JSON list of C-alpha atoms in Angstrom, two decimals:
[
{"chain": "A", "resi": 1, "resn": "UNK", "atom": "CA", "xyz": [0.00, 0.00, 0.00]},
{"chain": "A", "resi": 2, "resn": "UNK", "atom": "CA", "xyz": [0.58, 3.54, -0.56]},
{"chain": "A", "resi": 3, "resn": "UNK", "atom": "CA", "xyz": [2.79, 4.93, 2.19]},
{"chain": "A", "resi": 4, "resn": "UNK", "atom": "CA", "xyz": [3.73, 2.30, 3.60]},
{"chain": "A", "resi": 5, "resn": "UNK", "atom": "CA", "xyz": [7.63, 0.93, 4.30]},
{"chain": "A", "resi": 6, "resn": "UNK", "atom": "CA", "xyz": [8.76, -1.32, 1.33]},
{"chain": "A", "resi": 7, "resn": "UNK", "atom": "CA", "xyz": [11.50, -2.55, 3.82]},
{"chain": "A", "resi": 8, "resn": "UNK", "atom": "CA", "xyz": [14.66, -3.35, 2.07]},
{"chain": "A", "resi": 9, "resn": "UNK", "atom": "CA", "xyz": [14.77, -3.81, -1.86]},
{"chain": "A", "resi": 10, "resn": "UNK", "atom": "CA", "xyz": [16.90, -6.42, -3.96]},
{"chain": "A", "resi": 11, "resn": "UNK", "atom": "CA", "xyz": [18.95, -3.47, -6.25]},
{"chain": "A", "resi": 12, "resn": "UNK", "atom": "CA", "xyz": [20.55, -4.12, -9.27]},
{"chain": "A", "resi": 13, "resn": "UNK", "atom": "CA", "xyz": [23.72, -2.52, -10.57]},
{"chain": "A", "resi": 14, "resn": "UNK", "atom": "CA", "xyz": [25.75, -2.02, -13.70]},
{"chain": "A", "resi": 15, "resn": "UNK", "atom": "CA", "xyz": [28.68, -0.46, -14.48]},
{"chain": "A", "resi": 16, "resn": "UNK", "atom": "CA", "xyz": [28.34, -1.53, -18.18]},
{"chain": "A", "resi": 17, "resn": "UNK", "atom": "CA", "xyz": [27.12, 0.57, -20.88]},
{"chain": "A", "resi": 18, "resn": "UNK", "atom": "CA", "xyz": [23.52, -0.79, -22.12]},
{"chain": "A", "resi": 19, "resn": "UNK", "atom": "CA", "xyz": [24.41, 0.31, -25.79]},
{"chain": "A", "resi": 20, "resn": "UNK", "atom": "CA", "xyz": [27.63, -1.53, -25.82]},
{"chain": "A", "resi": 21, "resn": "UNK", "atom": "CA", "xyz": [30.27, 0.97, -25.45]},
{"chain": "A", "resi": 22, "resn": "UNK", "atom": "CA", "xyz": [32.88, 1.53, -22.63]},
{"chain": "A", "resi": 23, "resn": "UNK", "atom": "CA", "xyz": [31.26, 3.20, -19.44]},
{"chain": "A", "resi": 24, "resn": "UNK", "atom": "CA", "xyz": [33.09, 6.78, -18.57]},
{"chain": "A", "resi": 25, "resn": "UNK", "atom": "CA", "xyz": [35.24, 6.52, -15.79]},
{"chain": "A", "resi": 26, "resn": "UNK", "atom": "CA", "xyz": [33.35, 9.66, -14.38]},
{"chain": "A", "resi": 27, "resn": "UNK", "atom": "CA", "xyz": [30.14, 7.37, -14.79]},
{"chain": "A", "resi": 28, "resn": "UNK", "atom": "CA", "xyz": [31.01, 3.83, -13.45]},
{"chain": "A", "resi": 29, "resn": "UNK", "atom": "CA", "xyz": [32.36, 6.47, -10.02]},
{"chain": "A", "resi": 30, "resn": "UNK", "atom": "CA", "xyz": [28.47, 7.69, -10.13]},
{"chain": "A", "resi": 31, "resn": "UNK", "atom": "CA", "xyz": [27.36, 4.26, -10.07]},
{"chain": "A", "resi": 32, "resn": "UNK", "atom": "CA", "xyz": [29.54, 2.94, -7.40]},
{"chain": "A", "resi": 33, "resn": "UNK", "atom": "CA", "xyz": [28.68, 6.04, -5.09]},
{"chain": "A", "resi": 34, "resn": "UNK", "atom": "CA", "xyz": [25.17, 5.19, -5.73]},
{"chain": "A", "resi": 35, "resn": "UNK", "atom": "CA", "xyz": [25.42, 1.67, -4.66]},
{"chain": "A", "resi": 36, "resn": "UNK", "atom": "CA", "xyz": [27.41, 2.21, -1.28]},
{"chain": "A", "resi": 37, "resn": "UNK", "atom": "CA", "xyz": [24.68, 4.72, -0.61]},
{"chain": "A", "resi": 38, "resn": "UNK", "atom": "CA", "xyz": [21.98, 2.31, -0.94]},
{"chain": "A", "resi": 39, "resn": "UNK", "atom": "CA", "xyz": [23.56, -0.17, 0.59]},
{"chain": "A", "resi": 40, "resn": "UNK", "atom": "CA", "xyz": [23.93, 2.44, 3.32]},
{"chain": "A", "resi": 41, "resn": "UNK", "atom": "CA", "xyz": [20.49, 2.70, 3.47]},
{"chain": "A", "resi": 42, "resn": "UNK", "atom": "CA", "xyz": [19.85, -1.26, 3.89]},
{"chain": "A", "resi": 43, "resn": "UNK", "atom": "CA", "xyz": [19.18, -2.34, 0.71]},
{"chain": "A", "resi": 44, "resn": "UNK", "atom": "CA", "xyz": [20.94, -5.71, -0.76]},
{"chain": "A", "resi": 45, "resn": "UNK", "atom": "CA", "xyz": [22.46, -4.46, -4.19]},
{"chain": "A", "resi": 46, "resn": "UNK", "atom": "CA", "xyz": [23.88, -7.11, -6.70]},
{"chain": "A", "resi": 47, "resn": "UNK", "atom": "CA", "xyz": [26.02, -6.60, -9.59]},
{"chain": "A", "resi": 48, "resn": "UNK", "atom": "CA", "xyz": [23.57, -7.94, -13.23]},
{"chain": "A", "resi": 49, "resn": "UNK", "atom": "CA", "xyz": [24.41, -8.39, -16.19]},
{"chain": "A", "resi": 50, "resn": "UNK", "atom": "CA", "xyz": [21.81, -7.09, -17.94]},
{"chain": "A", "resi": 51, "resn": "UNK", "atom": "CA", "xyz": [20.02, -9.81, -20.69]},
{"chain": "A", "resi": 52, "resn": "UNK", "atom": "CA", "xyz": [20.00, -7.68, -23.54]},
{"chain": "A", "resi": 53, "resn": "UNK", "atom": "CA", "xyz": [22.12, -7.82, -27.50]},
{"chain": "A", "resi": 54, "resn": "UNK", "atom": "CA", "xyz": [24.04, -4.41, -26.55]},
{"chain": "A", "resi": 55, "resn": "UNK", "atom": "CA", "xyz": [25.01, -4.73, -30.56]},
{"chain": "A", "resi": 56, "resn": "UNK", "atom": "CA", "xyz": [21.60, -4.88, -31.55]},
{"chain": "A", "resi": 57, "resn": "UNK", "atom": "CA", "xyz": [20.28, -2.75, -29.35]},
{"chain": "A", "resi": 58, "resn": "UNK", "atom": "CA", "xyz": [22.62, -0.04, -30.02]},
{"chain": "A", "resi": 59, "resn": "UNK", "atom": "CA", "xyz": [21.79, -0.55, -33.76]},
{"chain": "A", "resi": 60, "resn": "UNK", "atom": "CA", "xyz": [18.18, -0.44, -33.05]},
{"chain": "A", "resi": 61, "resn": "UNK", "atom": "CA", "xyz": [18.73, 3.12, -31.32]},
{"chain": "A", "resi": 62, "resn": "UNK", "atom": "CA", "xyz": [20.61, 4.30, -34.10]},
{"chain": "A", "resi": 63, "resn": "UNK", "atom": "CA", "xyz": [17.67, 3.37, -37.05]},
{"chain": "A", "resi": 64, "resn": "UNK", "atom": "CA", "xyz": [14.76, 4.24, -34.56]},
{"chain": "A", "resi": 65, "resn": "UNK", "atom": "CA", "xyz": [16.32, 7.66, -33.72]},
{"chain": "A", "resi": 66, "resn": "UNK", "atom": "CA", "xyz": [17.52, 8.27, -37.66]},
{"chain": "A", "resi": 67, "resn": "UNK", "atom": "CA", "xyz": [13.54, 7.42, -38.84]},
{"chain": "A", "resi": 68, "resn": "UNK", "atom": "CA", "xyz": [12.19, 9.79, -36.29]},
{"chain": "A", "resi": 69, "resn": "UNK", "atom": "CA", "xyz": [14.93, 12.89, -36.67]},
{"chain": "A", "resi": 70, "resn": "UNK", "atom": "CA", "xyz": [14.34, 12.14, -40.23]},
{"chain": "A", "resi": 71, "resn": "UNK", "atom": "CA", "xyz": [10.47, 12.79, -40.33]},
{"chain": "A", "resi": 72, "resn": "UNK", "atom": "CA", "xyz": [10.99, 15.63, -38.23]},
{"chain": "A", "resi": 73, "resn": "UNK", "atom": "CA", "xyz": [13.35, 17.70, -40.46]},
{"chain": "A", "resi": 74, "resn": "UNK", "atom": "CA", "xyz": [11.38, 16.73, -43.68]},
{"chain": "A", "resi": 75, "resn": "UNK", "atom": "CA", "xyz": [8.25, 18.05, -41.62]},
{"chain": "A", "resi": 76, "resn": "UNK", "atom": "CA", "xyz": [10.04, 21.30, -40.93]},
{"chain": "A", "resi": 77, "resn": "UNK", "atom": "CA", "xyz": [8.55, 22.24, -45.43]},
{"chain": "A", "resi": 78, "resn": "UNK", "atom": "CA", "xyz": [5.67, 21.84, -44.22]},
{"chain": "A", "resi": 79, "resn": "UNK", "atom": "CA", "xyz": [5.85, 24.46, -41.28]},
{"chain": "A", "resi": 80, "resn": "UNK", "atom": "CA", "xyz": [7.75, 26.51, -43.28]},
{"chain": "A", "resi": 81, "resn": "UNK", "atom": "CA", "xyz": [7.08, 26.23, -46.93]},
{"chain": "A", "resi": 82, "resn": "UNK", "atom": "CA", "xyz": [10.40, 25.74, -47.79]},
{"chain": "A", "resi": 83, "resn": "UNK", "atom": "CA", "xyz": [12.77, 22.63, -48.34]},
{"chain": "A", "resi": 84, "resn": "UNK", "atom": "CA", "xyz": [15.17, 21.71, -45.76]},
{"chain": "A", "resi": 85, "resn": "UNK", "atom": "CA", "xyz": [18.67, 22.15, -46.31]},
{"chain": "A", "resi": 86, "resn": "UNK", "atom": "CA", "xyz": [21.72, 21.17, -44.34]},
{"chain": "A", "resi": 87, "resn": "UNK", "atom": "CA", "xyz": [22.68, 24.47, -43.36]},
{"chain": "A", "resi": 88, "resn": "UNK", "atom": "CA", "xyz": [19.41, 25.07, -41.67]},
{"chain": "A", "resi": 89, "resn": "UNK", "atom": "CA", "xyz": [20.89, 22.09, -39.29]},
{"chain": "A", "resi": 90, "resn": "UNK", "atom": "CA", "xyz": [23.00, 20.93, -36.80]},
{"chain": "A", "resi": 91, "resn": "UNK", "atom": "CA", "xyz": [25.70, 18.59, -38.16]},
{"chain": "A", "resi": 92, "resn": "UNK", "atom": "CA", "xyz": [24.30, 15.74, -36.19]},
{"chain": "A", "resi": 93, "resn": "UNK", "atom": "CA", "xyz": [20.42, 15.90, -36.85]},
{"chain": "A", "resi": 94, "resn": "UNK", "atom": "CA", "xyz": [21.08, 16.30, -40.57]},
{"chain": "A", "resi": 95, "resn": "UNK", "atom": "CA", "xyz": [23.58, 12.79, -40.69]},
{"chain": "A", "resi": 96, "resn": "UNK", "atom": "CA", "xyz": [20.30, 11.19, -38.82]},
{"chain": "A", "resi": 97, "resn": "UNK", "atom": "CA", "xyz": [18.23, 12.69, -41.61]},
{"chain": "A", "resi": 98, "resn": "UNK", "atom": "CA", "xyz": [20.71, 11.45, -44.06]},
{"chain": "A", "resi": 99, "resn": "UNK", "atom": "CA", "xyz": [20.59, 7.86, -42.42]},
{"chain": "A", "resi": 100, "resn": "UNK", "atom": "CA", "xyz": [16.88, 8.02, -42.45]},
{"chain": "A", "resi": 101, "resn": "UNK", "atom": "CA", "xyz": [16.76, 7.49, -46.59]},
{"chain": "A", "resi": 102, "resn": "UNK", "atom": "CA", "xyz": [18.64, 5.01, -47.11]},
{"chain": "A", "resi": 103, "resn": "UNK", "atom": "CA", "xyz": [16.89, 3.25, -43.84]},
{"chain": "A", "resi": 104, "resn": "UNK", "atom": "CA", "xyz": [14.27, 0.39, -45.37]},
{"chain": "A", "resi": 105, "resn": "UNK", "atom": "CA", "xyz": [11.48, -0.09, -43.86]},
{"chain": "A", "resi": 106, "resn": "UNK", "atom": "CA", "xyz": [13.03, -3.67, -43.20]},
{"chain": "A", "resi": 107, "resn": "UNK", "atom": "CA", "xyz": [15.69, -2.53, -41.20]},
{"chain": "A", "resi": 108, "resn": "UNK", "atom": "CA", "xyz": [13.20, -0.49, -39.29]},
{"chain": "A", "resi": 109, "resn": "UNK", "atom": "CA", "xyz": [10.75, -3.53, -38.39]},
{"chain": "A", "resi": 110, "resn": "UNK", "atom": "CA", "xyz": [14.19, -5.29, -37.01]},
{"chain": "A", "resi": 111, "resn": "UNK", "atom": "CA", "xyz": [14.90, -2.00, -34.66]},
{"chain": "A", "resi": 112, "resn": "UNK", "atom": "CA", "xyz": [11.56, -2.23, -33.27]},
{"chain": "A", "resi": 113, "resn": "UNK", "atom": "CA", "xyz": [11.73, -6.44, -32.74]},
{"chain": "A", "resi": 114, "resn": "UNK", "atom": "CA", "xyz": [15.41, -5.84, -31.04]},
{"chain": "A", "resi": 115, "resn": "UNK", "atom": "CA", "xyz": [13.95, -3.08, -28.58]},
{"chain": "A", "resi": 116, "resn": "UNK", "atom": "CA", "xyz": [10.57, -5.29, -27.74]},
{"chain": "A", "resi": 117, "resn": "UNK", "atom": "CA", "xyz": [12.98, -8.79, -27.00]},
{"chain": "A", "resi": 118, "resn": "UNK", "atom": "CA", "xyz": [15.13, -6.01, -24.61]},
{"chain": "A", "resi": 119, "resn": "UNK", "atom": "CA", "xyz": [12.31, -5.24, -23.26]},
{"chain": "A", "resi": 120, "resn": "UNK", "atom": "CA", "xyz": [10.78, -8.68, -22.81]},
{"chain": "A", "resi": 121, "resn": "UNK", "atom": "CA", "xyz": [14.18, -9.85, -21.27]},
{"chain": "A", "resi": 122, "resn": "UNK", "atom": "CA", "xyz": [14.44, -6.67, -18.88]},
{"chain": "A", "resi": 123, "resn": "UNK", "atom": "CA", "xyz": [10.91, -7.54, -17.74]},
{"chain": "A", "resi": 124, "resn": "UNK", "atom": "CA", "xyz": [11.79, -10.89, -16.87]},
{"chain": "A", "resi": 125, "resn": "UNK", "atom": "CA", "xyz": [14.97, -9.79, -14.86]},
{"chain": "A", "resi": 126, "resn": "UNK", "atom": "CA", "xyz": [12.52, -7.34, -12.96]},
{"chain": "A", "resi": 127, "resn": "UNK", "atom": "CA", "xyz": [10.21, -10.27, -12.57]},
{"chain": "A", "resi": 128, "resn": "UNK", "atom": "CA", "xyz": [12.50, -12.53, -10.99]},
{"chain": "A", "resi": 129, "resn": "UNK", "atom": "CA", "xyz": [15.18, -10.93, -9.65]},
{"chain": "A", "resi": 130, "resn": "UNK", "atom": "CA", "xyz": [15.39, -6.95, -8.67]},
{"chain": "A", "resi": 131, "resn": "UNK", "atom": "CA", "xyz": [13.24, -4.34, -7.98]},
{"chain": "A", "resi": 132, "resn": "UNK", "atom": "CA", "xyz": [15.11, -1.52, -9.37]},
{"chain": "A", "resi": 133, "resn": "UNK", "atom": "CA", "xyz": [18.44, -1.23, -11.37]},
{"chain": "A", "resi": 134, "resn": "UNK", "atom": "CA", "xyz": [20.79, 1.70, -11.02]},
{"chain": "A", "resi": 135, "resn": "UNK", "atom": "CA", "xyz": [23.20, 2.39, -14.14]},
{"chain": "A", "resi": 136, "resn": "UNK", "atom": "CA", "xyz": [24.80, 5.53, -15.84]},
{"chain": "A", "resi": 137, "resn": "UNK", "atom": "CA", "xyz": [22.53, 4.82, -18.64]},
{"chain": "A", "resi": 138, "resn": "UNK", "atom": "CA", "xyz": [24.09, 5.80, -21.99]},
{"chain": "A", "resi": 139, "resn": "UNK", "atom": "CA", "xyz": [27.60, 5.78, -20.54]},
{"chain": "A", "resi": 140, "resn": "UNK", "atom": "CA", "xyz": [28.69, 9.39, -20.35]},
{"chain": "A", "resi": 141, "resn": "UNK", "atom": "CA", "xyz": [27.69, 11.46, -17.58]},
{"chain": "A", "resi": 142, "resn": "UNK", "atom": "CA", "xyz": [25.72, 15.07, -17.67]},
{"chain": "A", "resi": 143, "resn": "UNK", "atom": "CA", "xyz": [29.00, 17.33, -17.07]},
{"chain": "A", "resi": 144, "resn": "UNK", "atom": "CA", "xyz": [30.96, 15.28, -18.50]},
{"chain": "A", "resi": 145, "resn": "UNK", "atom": "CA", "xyz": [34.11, 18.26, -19.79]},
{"chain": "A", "resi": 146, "resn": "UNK", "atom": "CA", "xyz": [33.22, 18.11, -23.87]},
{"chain": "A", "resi": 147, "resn": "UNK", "atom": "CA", "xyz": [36.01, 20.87, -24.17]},
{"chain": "A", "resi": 148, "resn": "UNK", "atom": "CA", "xyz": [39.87, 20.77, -22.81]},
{"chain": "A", "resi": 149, "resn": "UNK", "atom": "CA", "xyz": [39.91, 22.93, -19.65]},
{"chain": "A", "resi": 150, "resn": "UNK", "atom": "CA", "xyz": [36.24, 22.23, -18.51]},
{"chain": "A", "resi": 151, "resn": "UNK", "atom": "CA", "xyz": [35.07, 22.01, -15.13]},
{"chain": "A", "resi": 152, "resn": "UNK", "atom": "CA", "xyz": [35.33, 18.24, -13.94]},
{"chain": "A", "resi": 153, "resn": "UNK", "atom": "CA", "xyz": [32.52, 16.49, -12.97]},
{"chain": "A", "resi": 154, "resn": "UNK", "atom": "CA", "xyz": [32.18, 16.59, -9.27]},
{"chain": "A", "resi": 155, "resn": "UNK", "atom": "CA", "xyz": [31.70, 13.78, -6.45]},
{"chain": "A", "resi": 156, "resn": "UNK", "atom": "CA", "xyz": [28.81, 14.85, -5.32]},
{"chain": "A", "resi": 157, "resn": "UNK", "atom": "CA", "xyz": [27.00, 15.12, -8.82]},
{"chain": "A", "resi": 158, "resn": "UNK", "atom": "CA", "xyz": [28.40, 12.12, -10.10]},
{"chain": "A", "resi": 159, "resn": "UNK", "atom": "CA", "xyz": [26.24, 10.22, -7.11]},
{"chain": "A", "resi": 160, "resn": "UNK", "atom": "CA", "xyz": [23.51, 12.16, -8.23]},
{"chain": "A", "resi": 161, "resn": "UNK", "atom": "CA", "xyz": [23.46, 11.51, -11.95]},
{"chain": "A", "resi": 162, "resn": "UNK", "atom": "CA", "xyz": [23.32, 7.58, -11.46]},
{"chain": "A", "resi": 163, "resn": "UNK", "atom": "CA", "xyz": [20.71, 8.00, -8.72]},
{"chain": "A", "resi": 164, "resn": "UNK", "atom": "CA", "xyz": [18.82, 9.55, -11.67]},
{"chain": "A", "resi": 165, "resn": "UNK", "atom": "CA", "xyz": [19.20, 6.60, -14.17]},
{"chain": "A", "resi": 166, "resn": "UNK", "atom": "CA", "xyz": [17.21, 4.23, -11.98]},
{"chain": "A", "resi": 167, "resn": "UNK", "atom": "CA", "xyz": [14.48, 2.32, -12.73]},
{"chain": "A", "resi": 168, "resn": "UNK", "atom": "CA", "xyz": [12.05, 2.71, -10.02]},
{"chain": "A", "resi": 169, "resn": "UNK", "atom": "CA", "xyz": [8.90, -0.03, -9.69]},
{"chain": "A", "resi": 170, "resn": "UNK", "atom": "CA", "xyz": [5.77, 1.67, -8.38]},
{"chain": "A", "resi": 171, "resn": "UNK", "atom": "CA", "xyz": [5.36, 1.82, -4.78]},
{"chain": "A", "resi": 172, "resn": "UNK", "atom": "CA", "xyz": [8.82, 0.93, -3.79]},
{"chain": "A", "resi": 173, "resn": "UNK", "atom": "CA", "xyz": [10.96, 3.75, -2.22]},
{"chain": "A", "resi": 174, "resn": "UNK", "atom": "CA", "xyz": [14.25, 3.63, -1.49]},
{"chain": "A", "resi": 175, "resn": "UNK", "atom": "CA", "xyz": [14.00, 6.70, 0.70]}
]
């Protein structure tokens, strides 16, 4: 019920990125913080391996997010009567745009099937094994310096930003 002590939860940690590249130092820091302050707080935290084609997955991000930027810019002549060129563009969403003709509708169909057996498997490992997972998500953390001579990303905020990546269950706290 609503309000009412959860008692300790069974957490789930990664330090691995779920798209298949290497985790930023600055991020797998974030994570561990995060896991010696719930177990702090009682909980029992495990290290998972989460059940999903990183490969795949990572491809299936790439030719979901391509069709959908690619929509969106050739929407823009529409809104504005006139035909979108690069130059109106970041360098980035224009690439996507790029990738998004030569994407077949194939290749799209075979995104969507990799992200609904993720999600199938991630279900199950929720199902039978953790009620949350904690992770730096894409593997680079907010703050990260992009530029040499940046701020660094600080202790304190790196706890934060993997506390923020969790995958909370409905009525569960961790407070």
């Amino acid at each position: 019920a609503v309000g009412r002590d959860a008692g300790p939860l069974r957490i789930g940690y990664s330090t691995q990125s779920i798209l298949g590249r290497g985790m930023d130092p600055e991020c797998v820091a974030a994570v561990e913080d995060a896991v010696a302050l719930l177990e702090g707080l009682g909980h029992e935290v495990v290290e998972v391996d989460l059940p999903v084609d990183r490969e795949a997955l990572a491809r299936a991000y790439i030719a979901i997010v391509a069709a959908g930027v690619g929509a969106m810019v050739d929407d823009t002549e529409r809104m504005t009567g006139r035909k979108p060129r690069s130059e109106d563009f970041e360098g980035a969403t224009w690439f996507l745009r790029q990738a998004s003709d030569v994407l077949s509708a194939r290749e799209l169909e075979q995104a969507r099937d990799s992200v609904a057996t993720a999600t199938r498997r991630l279900g199950a490992l929720f199902a039978d094994q953790i009620d949350m997972h904690v992770t730096a998500g894409k593997g680079t953390c907010p703050g990260t310096p992009l530029k040499s001579g940046s701020a660094p990303f600080s202790a304190k905020t790196r706890s934060t930003a993997a506390s923020i990546s969790a995958v909370v269950i409905p009525g569960r706290s961790i407070e």
